[in-house]
Amino acid sequence: MSTKGFVRLPLKGDIFIDHEQHRDADFSGPEIKHFSSYGSRFENCNFESLRPESWSFSSGEVLSEYVNCSFDGGRFPNTIVGRARFIGCSFRRVRMKSFALSAGDLIDSTFSGGIDLLQLWGTTGADADIYGDRTNVVKGNDFSEADIADPDFRFGVDLRQQKLPIGQDYLFVPDAAQVLARAYRAAVALEDLEQRRKLLSMIQTSQRSVESGQRDDFLSKRRLPRSLRETYELYFGFLSGHLTRKGSA
């Protein structure tokens, strides 16, 4: 194991860290092109202003842990989160193609900037055949200043323990099973066949999230392609009308 204040990079900017511990280490800047960690721990480390071509927070079967680390200002491609734990980390002013955590923990961390896909799961769920059965800890995170295009919360993530962005492009759906049941009954009764088709398709998509174990749902219409904008506008307006309980579910 090693503790370093500054990491000298290989010529090509490829870093693979295997069962090491780093405190106050500097991994910042655009020089790192490929990064992978295996069973390692990073505390108070600087990962700011990264521009990698590939990035794996944790590869293999052993957990890597990041505590009070800063990834501010980074531009990430599709990342592999794997078996990783983040505690008190900062992801401010980032640009991410994806941040998909299905077998790790995300605790008391802060995000801002653009995230195309934010996928957080409460258990390994559909990835249990890869990672084994695991309950993830996802709590205390602040996404209130993040620009999230596609949020995907499944398998029991408690959204009430996160700070989510608000505004006309986002919709928080509390007690989603009941809301969607009311919306489904109302959509079936619509005389406009095209509206009925679109709404039932969207409702059924949301119901799959609920069926995975979500109590609440969270939707976004940020940065949609023009072909989908009208459908999402319709769905947001329709679903909003069913957020207040009207009769029995």
PDB file of C-alpha atoms in Angstrom:
ATOM      1  CA  MET A   1       0.000   0.000   0.000  1.00  0.00           C
ATOM      2  CA  SER A   2       1.166   3.533  -0.605  1.00  0.00           C
ATOM      3  CA  THR A   3       0.335   7.066   0.334  1.00  0.00           C
ATOM      4  CA  LYS A   4       1.265   9.756  -2.144  1.00  0.00           C
ATOM      5  CA  GLY A   5       0.924  13.514  -2.339  1.00  0.00           C
ATOM      6  CA  PHE A   6       1.449  13.585  -6.064  1.00  0.00           C
ATOM      7  CA  VAL A   7       1.098  10.787  -8.590  1.00  0.00           C
ATOM      8  CA  ARG A   8       3.555  10.764 -11.493  1.00  0.00           C
ATOM      9  CA  LEU A   9       1.629   9.707 -14.557  1.00  0.00           C
ATOM     10  CA  PRO A  10       2.747   7.135 -17.103  1.00  0.00           C
ATOM     11  CA  LEU A  11       3.713   8.477 -20.495  1.00  0.00           C
ATOM     12  CA  LYS A  12       0.346   7.644 -22.070  1.00  0.00           C
ATOM     13  CA  GLY A  13      -1.740   8.715 -19.097  1.00  0.00           C
ATOM     14  CA  ASP A  14      -2.939   5.212 -18.218  1.00  0.00           C
ATOM     15  CA  ILE A  15      -3.470   4.524 -14.510  1.00  0.00           C
ATOM     16  CA  PHE A  16      -4.435   1.236 -12.884  1.00  0.00           C
ATOM     17  CA  ILE A  17      -4.466   1.254  -9.078  1.00  0.00           C
ATOM     18  CA  ASP A  18      -4.579  -2.128  -7.386  1.00  0.00           C
ATOM     19  CA  HIS A  19      -5.116  -2.462  -3.609  1.00  0.00           C
ATOM     20  CA  GLU A  20      -3.534   0.880  -2.760  1.00  0.00           C
ATOM     21  CA  GLN A  21      -4.484   3.619  -0.311  1.00  0.00           C
ATOM     22  CA  HIS A  22      -4.103   7.272  -1.257  1.00  0.00           C
ATOM     23  CA  ARG A  23      -4.642  10.308   0.933  1.00  0.00           C
ATOM     24  CA  ASP A  24      -4.367  13.917  -0.314  1.00  0.00           C
ATOM     25  CA  ALA A  25      -3.130  12.659  -3.694  1.00  0.00           C
ATOM     26  CA  ASP A  26      -3.350  14.766  -6.842  1.00  0.00           C
ATOM     27  CA  PHE A  27      -4.892  13.023  -9.859  1.00  0.00           C
ATOM     28  CA  SER A  28      -6.182  16.250 -11.409  1.00  0.00           C
ATOM     29  CA  GLY A  29      -5.859  17.628 -14.905  1.00  0.00           C
ATOM     30  CA  PRO A  30      -6.424  16.379 -18.438  1.00  0.00           C
ATOM     31  CA  GLU A  31      -3.341  14.145 -18.643  1.00  0.00           C
ATOM     32  CA  ILE A  32      -5.092  10.980 -17.420  1.00  0.00           C
ATOM     33  CA  LYS A  33      -6.695   9.248 -20.400  1.00  0.00           C
ATOM     34  CA  HIS A  34      -7.591   5.881 -18.867  1.00  0.00           C
ATOM     35  CA  PHE A  35      -8.194   5.190 -15.166  1.00  0.00           C
ATOM     36  CA  SER A  36      -9.157   2.026 -13.327  1.00  0.00           C
ATOM     37  CA  SER A  37      -9.197   1.162  -9.629  1.00  0.00           C
ATOM     38  CA  TYR A  38      -9.329  -2.254  -7.981  1.00  0.00           C
ATOM     39  CA  GLY A  39      -9.864  -2.667  -4.245  1.00  0.00           C
ATOM     40  CA  SER A  40      -8.344   0.726  -3.400  1.00  0.00           C
ATOM     41  CA  ARG A  41      -9.181   3.631  -1.105  1.00  0.00           C
ATOM     42  CA  PHE A  42      -8.885   7.346  -1.829  1.00  0.00           C
ATOM     43  CA  GLU A  43      -9.315  10.000   0.857  1.00  0.00           C
ATOM     44  CA  ASN A  44      -9.264  13.785   0.310  1.00  0.00           C
ATOM     45  CA  CYS A  45      -7.940  13.215  -3.200  1.00  0.00           C
ATOM     46  CA  ASN A  46      -8.090  15.705  -6.057  1.00  0.00           C
ATOM     47  CA  PHE A  47      -9.607  14.371  -9.294  1.00  0.00           C
ATOM     48  CA  GLU A  48     -10.573  17.782 -10.670  1.00  0.00           C
ATOM     49  CA  SER A  49     -10.656  18.956 -14.314  1.00  0.00           C
ATOM     50  CA  LEU A  50     -10.358  15.455 -15.766  1.00  0.00           C
ATOM     51  CA  ARG A  51     -10.842  14.755 -19.479  1.00  0.00           C
ATOM     52  CA  PRO A  52     -10.487  10.959 -19.682  1.00  0.00           C
ATOM     53  CA  GLU A  53     -11.274   8.730 -22.629  1.00  0.00           C
ATOM     54  CA  SER A  54     -12.350   5.924 -20.282  1.00  0.00           C
ATOM     55  CA  TRP A  55     -12.910   5.856 -16.536  1.00  0.00           C
ATOM     56  CA  SER A  56     -13.619   2.987 -14.155  1.00  0.00           C
ATOM     57  CA  PHE A  57     -14.211   3.973 -10.532  1.00  0.00           C
ATOM     58  CA  SER A  58     -14.003   0.322  -9.552  1.00  0.00           C
ATOM     59  CA  SER A  59     -13.256  -2.741 -11.637  1.00  0.00           C
ATOM     60  CA  GLY A  60     -13.358  -6.380 -10.653  1.00  0.00           C
ATOM     61  CA  GLU A  61     -14.998  -7.902  -7.606  1.00  0.00           C
ATOM     62  CA  VAL A  62     -13.456  -5.797  -4.803  1.00  0.00           C
ATOM     63  CA  LEU A  63     -14.890  -2.492  -3.588  1.00  0.00           C
ATOM     64  CA  SER A  64     -13.006   0.769  -4.174  1.00  0.00           C
ATOM     65  CA  GLU A  65     -13.818   3.658  -1.840  1.00  0.00           C
ATOM     66  CA  TYR A  66     -13.687   7.441  -2.326  1.00  0.00           C
ATOM     67  CA  VAL A  67     -14.001   9.623   0.780  1.00  0.00           C
ATOM     68  CA  ASN A  68     -14.176  13.441   0.590  1.00  0.00           C
ATOM     69  CA  CYS A  69     -12.733  13.432  -2.922  1.00  0.00           C
ATOM     70  CA  SER A  70     -13.334  16.150  -5.512  1.00  0.00           C
ATOM     71  CA  PHE A  71     -14.178  15.429  -9.148  1.00  0.00           C
ATOM     72  CA  ASP A  72     -15.176  19.026  -9.847  1.00  0.00           C
ATOM     73  CA  GLY A  73     -14.993  20.317 -13.401  1.00  0.00           C
ATOM     74  CA  GLY A  74     -14.558  16.881 -14.971  1.00  0.00           C
ATOM     75  CA  ARG A  75     -15.775  15.794 -18.397  1.00  0.00           C
ATOM     76  CA  PHE A  76     -16.534  12.088 -18.277  1.00  0.00           C
ATOM     77  CA  PRO A  77     -17.501   9.660 -21.032  1.00  0.00           C
ATOM     78  CA  ASN A  78     -19.647   6.641 -20.182  1.00  0.00           C
ATOM     79  CA  THR A  79     -18.157   5.599 -16.856  1.00  0.00           C
ATOM     80  CA  ILE A  80     -17.973   2.233 -15.143  1.00  0.00           C
ATOM     81  CA  VAL A  81     -18.916   2.687 -11.505  1.00  0.00           C
ATOM     82  CA  GLY A  82     -18.829  -0.989 -10.540  1.00  0.00           C
ATOM     83  CA  ARG A  83     -18.325  -1.842  -6.869  1.00  0.00           C
ATOM     84  CA  ALA A  84     -17.557   1.660  -5.628  1.00  0.00           C
ATOM     85  CA  ARG A  85     -18.456   3.639  -2.508  1.00  0.00           C
ATOM     86  CA  PHE A  86     -18.554   7.450  -2.465  1.00  0.00           C
ATOM     87  CA  ILE A  87     -18.798   9.325   0.834  1.00  0.00           C
ATOM     88  CA  GLY A  88     -18.897  13.118   0.948  1.00  0.00           C
ATOM     89  CA  CYS A  89     -17.574  13.505  -2.594  1.00  0.00           C
ATOM     90  CA  SER A  90     -17.990  16.544  -4.850  1.00  0.00           C
ATOM     91  CA  PHE A  91     -19.022  16.320  -8.507  1.00  0.00           C
ATOM     92  CA  ARG A  92     -19.647  20.012  -9.142  1.00  0.00           C
ATOM     93  CA  ARG A  93     -19.674  21.519 -12.653  1.00  0.00           C
ATOM     94  CA  VAL A  94     -19.233  18.107 -14.255  1.00  0.00           C
ATOM     95  CA  ARG A  95     -20.318  16.855 -17.644  1.00  0.00           C
ATOM     96  CA  MET A  96     -21.171  13.141 -17.595  1.00  0.00           C
ATOM     97  CA  LYS A  97     -22.487  10.834 -20.275  1.00  0.00           C
ATOM     98  CA  SER A  98     -23.555   8.445 -17.540  1.00  0.00           C
ATOM     99  CA  PHE A  99     -23.220   7.720 -13.839  1.00  0.00           C
ATOM    100  CA  ALA A 100     -24.713   4.267 -13.315  1.00  0.00           C
ATOM    101  CA  LEU A 101     -24.404   2.775  -9.843  1.00  0.00           C
ATOM    102  CA  SER A 102     -25.968  -0.650  -9.360  1.00  0.00           C
ATOM    103  CA  ALA A 103     -23.588  -2.295  -6.881  1.00  0.00           C
ATOM    104  CA  GLY A 104     -22.143   0.442  -4.687  1.00  0.00           C
ATOM    105  CA  ASP A 105     -22.922   3.234  -2.246  1.00  0.00           C
ATOM    106  CA  LEU A 106     -23.453   6.959  -2.751  1.00  0.00           C
ATOM    107  CA  ILE A 107     -23.586   8.949   0.484  1.00  0.00           C
ATOM    108  CA  ASP A 108     -23.645  12.700   1.244  1.00  0.00           C
ATOM    109  CA  SER A 109     -22.229  13.652  -2.161  1.00  0.00           C
ATOM    110  CA  THR A 110     -22.987  16.730  -4.274  1.00  0.00           C
ATOM    111  CA  PHE A 111     -23.565  17.005  -8.028  1.00  0.00           C
ATOM    112  CA  SER A 112     -23.977  19.928 -10.397  1.00  0.00           C
ATOM    113  CA  GLY A 113     -23.588  20.278 -14.145  1.00  0.00           C
ATOM    114  CA  GLY A 114     -24.955  18.087 -16.912  1.00  0.00           C
ATOM    115  CA  ILE A 115     -25.613  14.356 -16.467  1.00  0.00           C
ATOM    116  CA  ASP A 116     -27.148  12.549 -19.432  1.00  0.00           C
ATOM    117  CA  LEU A 117     -27.983   9.328 -17.561  1.00  0.00           C
ATOM    118  CA  LEU A 118     -28.155   9.128 -13.775  1.00  0.00           C
ATOM    119  CA  GLN A 119     -28.882   5.534 -12.835  1.00  0.00           C
ATOM    120  CA  LEU A 120     -29.037   4.714  -9.128  1.00  0.00           C
ATOM    121  CA  TRP A 121     -30.309   1.402  -7.810  1.00  0.00           C
ATOM    122  CA  GLY A 122     -31.207   0.471  -4.245  1.00  0.00           C
ATOM    123  CA  THR A 123     -30.056  -3.125  -4.779  1.00  0.00           C
ATOM    124  CA  THR A 124     -28.070  -4.907  -7.460  1.00  0.00           C
ATOM    125  CA  GLY A 125     -31.409  -5.910  -8.941  1.00  0.00           C
ATOM    126  CA  ALA A 126     -31.000  -6.982 -12.562  1.00  0.00           C
ATOM    127  CA  ASP A 127     -27.199  -6.988 -12.134  1.00  0.00           C
ATOM    128  CA  ALA A 128     -27.252  -9.525  -9.288  1.00  0.00           C
ATOM    129  CA  ASP A 129     -25.928 -12.184 -11.667  1.00  0.00           C
ATOM    130  CA  ILE A 130     -22.837 -10.003 -12.136  1.00  0.00           C
ATOM    131  CA  TYR A 131     -22.311  -8.496  -8.676  1.00  0.00           C
ATOM    132  CA  GLY A 132     -24.261 -10.837  -6.404  1.00  0.00           C
ATOM    133  CA  ASP A 133     -27.158  -9.801  -4.165  1.00  0.00           C
ATOM    134  CA  ARG A 134     -26.347  -6.500  -2.490  1.00  0.00           C
ATOM    135  CA  THR A 135     -28.285  -3.704  -0.802  1.00  0.00           C
ATOM    136  CA  ASN A 136     -26.810  -0.337  -1.755  1.00  0.00           C
ATOM    137  CA  VAL A 137     -26.729   2.730   0.482  1.00  0.00           C
ATOM    138  CA  VAL A 138     -27.953   5.808  -1.400  1.00  0.00           C
ATOM    139  CA  LYS A 139     -28.713   8.701   0.941  1.00  0.00           C
ATOM    140  CA  GLY A 140     -27.982  12.339   1.734  1.00  0.00           C
ATOM    141  CA  ASN A 141     -27.002  13.294  -1.825  1.00  0.00           C
ATOM    142  CA  ASP A 142     -27.585  16.731  -3.335  1.00  0.00           C
ATOM    143  CA  PHE A 143     -28.589  16.812  -7.023  1.00  0.00           C
ATOM    144  CA  SER A 144     -30.481  20.092  -6.716  1.00  0.00           C
ATOM    145  CA  GLU A 145     -28.166  21.954  -9.098  1.00  0.00           C
ATOM    146  CA  ALA A 146     -27.640  19.100 -11.540  1.00  0.00           C
ATOM    147  CA  ASP A 147     -29.057  19.104 -15.067  1.00  0.00           C
ATOM    148  CA  ILE A 148     -30.315  15.514 -15.338  1.00  0.00           C
ATOM    149  CA  ALA A 149     -31.629  14.402 -18.716  1.00  0.00           C
ATOM    150  CA  ASP A 150     -32.504  10.796 -17.890  1.00  0.00           C
ATOM    151  CA  PRO A 151     -32.947   9.869 -14.198  1.00  0.00           C
ATOM    152  CA  ASP A 152     -33.335   6.144 -13.574  1.00  0.00           C
ATOM    153  CA  PHE A 153     -34.033   5.226  -9.943  1.00  0.00           C
ATOM    154  CA  ARG A 154     -34.911   1.601  -9.272  1.00  0.00           C
ATOM    155  CA  PHE A 155     -35.017  -1.171  -6.687  1.00  0.00           C
ATOM    156  CA  GLY A 156     -35.888   0.919  -3.667  1.00  0.00           C
ATOM    157  CA  VAL A 157     -33.845   4.136  -3.789  1.00  0.00           C
ATOM    158  CA  ASP A 158     -35.406   6.456  -1.201  1.00  0.00           C
ATOM    159  CA  LEU A 159     -35.804   9.687  -3.158  1.00  0.00           C
ATOM    160  CA  ARG A 160     -36.911  11.503  -0.013  1.00  0.00           C
ATOM    161  CA  GLN A 161     -33.359  11.124   1.309  1.00  0.00           C
ATOM    162  CA  GLN A 162     -31.940  13.016  -1.696  1.00  0.00           C
ATOM    163  CA  LYS A 163     -32.185  16.654  -2.760  1.00  0.00           C
ATOM    164  CA  LEU A 164     -33.493  16.569  -6.323  1.00  0.00           C
ATOM    165  CA  PRO A 165     -33.654  19.375  -8.882  1.00  0.00           C
ATOM    166  CA  ILE A 166     -36.946  21.219  -9.146  1.00  0.00           C
ATOM    167  CA  GLY A 167     -38.538  23.235 -11.938  1.00  0.00           C
ATOM    168  CA  GLN A 168     -40.911  22.866 -14.852  1.00  0.00           C
ATOM    169  CA  ASP A 169     -38.705  20.246 -16.527  1.00  0.00           C
ATOM    170  CA  TYR A 170     -38.821  17.866 -13.547  1.00  0.00           C
ATOM    171  CA  LEU A 171     -41.657  15.999 -11.878  1.00  0.00           C
ATOM    172  CA  PHE A 172     -41.495  14.267  -8.500  1.00  0.00           C
ATOM    173  CA  VAL A 173     -44.213  11.619  -8.182  1.00  0.00           C
ATOM    174  CA  PRO A 174     -44.812  10.644  -4.539  1.00  0.00           C
ATOM    175  CA  ASP A 175     -46.498   7.323  -3.791  1.00  0.00           C
ATOM    176  CA  ALA A 176     -46.134   6.561  -7.474  1.00  0.00           C
ATOM    177  CA  ALA A 177     -48.082   3.286  -7.533  1.00  0.00           C
ATOM    178  CA  GLN A 178     -51.300   5.028  -6.498  1.00  0.00           C
ATOM    179  CA  VAL A 179     -50.743   8.028  -8.769  1.00  0.00           C
ATOM    180  CA  LEU A 180     -50.021   5.864 -11.795  1.00  0.00           C
ATOM    181  CA  ALA A 181     -53.043   3.659 -11.111  1.00  0.00           C
ATOM    182  CA  ARG A 182     -55.309   6.731 -11.130  1.00  0.00           C
ATOM    183  CA  ALA A 183     -53.628   8.071 -14.252  1.00  0.00           C
ATOM    184  CA  TYR A 184     -53.957   4.722 -16.021  1.00  0.00           C
ATOM    185  CA  ARG A 185     -57.708   4.531 -15.390  1.00  0.00           C
ATOM    186  CA  ALA A 186     -58.163   8.077 -16.659  1.00  0.00           C
ATOM    187  CA  ALA A 187     -56.038   7.454 -19.767  1.00  0.00           C
ATOM    188  CA  VAL A 188     -57.994   4.328 -20.697  1.00  0.00           C
ATOM    189  CA  ALA A 189     -61.172   6.432 -20.731  1.00  0.00           C
ATOM    190  CA  LEU A 190     -59.803   9.030 -23.165  1.00  0.00           C
ATOM    191  CA  GLU A 191     -61.632   9.333 -26.480  1.00  0.00           C
ATOM    192  CA  ASP A 192     -58.576  10.696 -28.318  1.00  0.00           C
ATOM    193  CA  LEU A 193     -56.945   7.440 -29.430  1.00  0.00           C
ATOM    194  CA  GLU A 194     -53.510   8.942 -30.136  1.00  0.00           C
ATOM    195  CA  GLN A 195     -53.334  10.655 -26.754  1.00  0.00           C
ATOM    196  CA  ARG A 196     -54.521   7.446 -25.104  1.00  0.00           C
ATOM    197  CA  ARG A 197     -51.793   5.429 -26.843  1.00  0.00           C
ATOM    198  CA  LYS A 198     -49.011   7.844 -25.889  1.00  0.00           C
ATOM    199  CA  LEU A 199     -50.118   8.207 -22.285  1.00  0.00           C
ATOM    200  CA  LEU A 200     -50.616   4.510 -21.654  1.00  0.00           C
ATOM    201  CA  SER A 201     -47.153   3.798 -23.052  1.00  0.00           C
ATOM    202  CA  MET A 202     -45.556   6.408 -20.760  1.00  0.00           C
ATOM    203  CA  ILE A 203     -47.546   5.249 -17.724  1.00  0.00           C
ATOM    204  CA  GLN A 204     -46.518   1.645 -18.270  1.00  0.00           C
ATOM    205  CA  THR A 205     -42.868   2.700 -18.509  1.00  0.00           C
ATOM    206  CA  SER A 206     -43.170   4.490 -15.160  1.00  0.00           C
ATOM    207  CA  GLN A 207     -44.952   1.510 -13.646  1.00  0.00           C
ATOM    208  CA  ARG A 208     -41.970  -0.700 -14.406  1.00  0.00           C
ATOM    209  CA  SER A 209     -39.886   1.505 -12.126  1.00  0.00           C
ATOM    210  CA  VAL A 210     -42.484   1.156  -9.377  1.00  0.00           C
ATOM    211  CA  GLU A 211     -42.634  -2.600  -9.885  1.00  0.00           C
ATOM    212  CA  SER A 212     -38.879  -2.749  -9.270  1.00  0.00           C
ATOM    213  CA  GLY A 213     -39.480  -1.452  -5.741  1.00  0.00           C
ATOM    214  CA  GLN A 214     -39.650   2.335  -6.035  1.00  0.00           C
ATOM    215  CA  ARG A 215     -42.027   4.117  -3.679  1.00  0.00           C
ATOM    216  CA  ASP A 216     -41.619   7.440  -5.473  1.00  0.00           C
ATOM    217  CA  ASP A 217     -40.681   8.276  -9.049  1.00  0.00           C
ATOM    218  CA  PHE A 218     -38.791  11.186 -10.589  1.00  0.00           C
ATOM    219  CA  LEU A 219     -39.085  12.278 -14.209  1.00  0.00           C
ATOM    220  CA  SER A 220     -37.187  14.700 -16.417  1.00  0.00           C
ATOM    221  CA  LYS A 221     -37.853  16.303 -19.775  1.00  0.00           C
ATOM    222  CA  ARG A 222     -34.506  18.083 -19.959  1.00  0.00           C
ATOM    223  CA  ARG A 223     -32.689  18.135 -23.315  1.00  0.00           C
ATOM    224  CA  LEU A 224     -35.206  15.924 -25.068  1.00  0.00           C
ATOM    225  CA  PRO A 225     -35.017  15.387 -28.821  1.00  0.00           C
ATOM    226  CA  ARG A 226     -37.699  17.343 -30.623  1.00  0.00           C
ATOM    227  CA  SER A 227     -39.499  14.114 -31.558  1.00  0.00           C
ATOM    228  CA  LEU A 228     -40.216  13.356 -27.884  1.00  0.00           C
ATOM    229  CA  ARG A 229     -40.878  16.825 -26.511  1.00  0.00           C
ATOM    230  CA  GLU A 230     -44.604  16.869 -27.312  1.00  0.00           C
ATOM    231  CA  THR A 231     -45.188  13.433 -25.761  1.00  0.00           C
ATOM    232  CA  TYR A 232     -43.396  14.361 -22.545  1.00  0.00           C
ATOM    233  CA  GLU A 233     -45.232  17.689 -22.305  1.00  0.00           C
ATOM    234  CA  LEU A 234     -48.491  15.770 -22.612  1.00  0.00           C
ATOM    235  CA  TYR A 235     -47.447  13.218 -19.997  1.00  0.00           C
ATOM    236  CA  PHE A 236     -46.194  15.761 -17.462  1.00  0.00           C
ATOM    237  CA  GLY A 237     -49.404  17.760 -17.698  1.00  0.00           C
ATOM    238  CA  PHE A 238     -51.601  14.681 -17.488  1.00  0.00           C
ATOM    239  CA  LEU A 239     -49.719  13.083 -14.597  1.00  0.00           C
ATOM    240  CA  SER A 240     -49.559  16.355 -12.637  1.00  0.00           C
ATOM    241  CA  GLY A 241     -53.352  16.369 -12.586  1.00  0.00           C
ATOM    242  CA  HIS A 242     -53.336  13.076 -10.691  1.00  0.00           C
ATOM    243  CA  LEU A 243     -50.795  13.881  -7.989  1.00  0.00           C
ATOM    244  CA  THR A 244     -53.537  14.876  -5.545  1.00  0.00           C
ATOM    245  CA  ARG A 245     -55.589  11.922  -4.430  1.00  0.00           C
ATOM    246  CA  LYS A 246     -59.023  11.817  -6.047  1.00  0.00           C
ATOM    247  CA  GLY A 247     -61.061   8.946  -4.776  1.00  0.00           C
ATOM    248  CA  SER A 248     -59.607   5.522  -4.016  1.00  0.00           C
ATOM    249  CA  ALA A 249     -56.538   4.170  -5.823  1.00  0.00           C
TER     250      ALA A 249
END
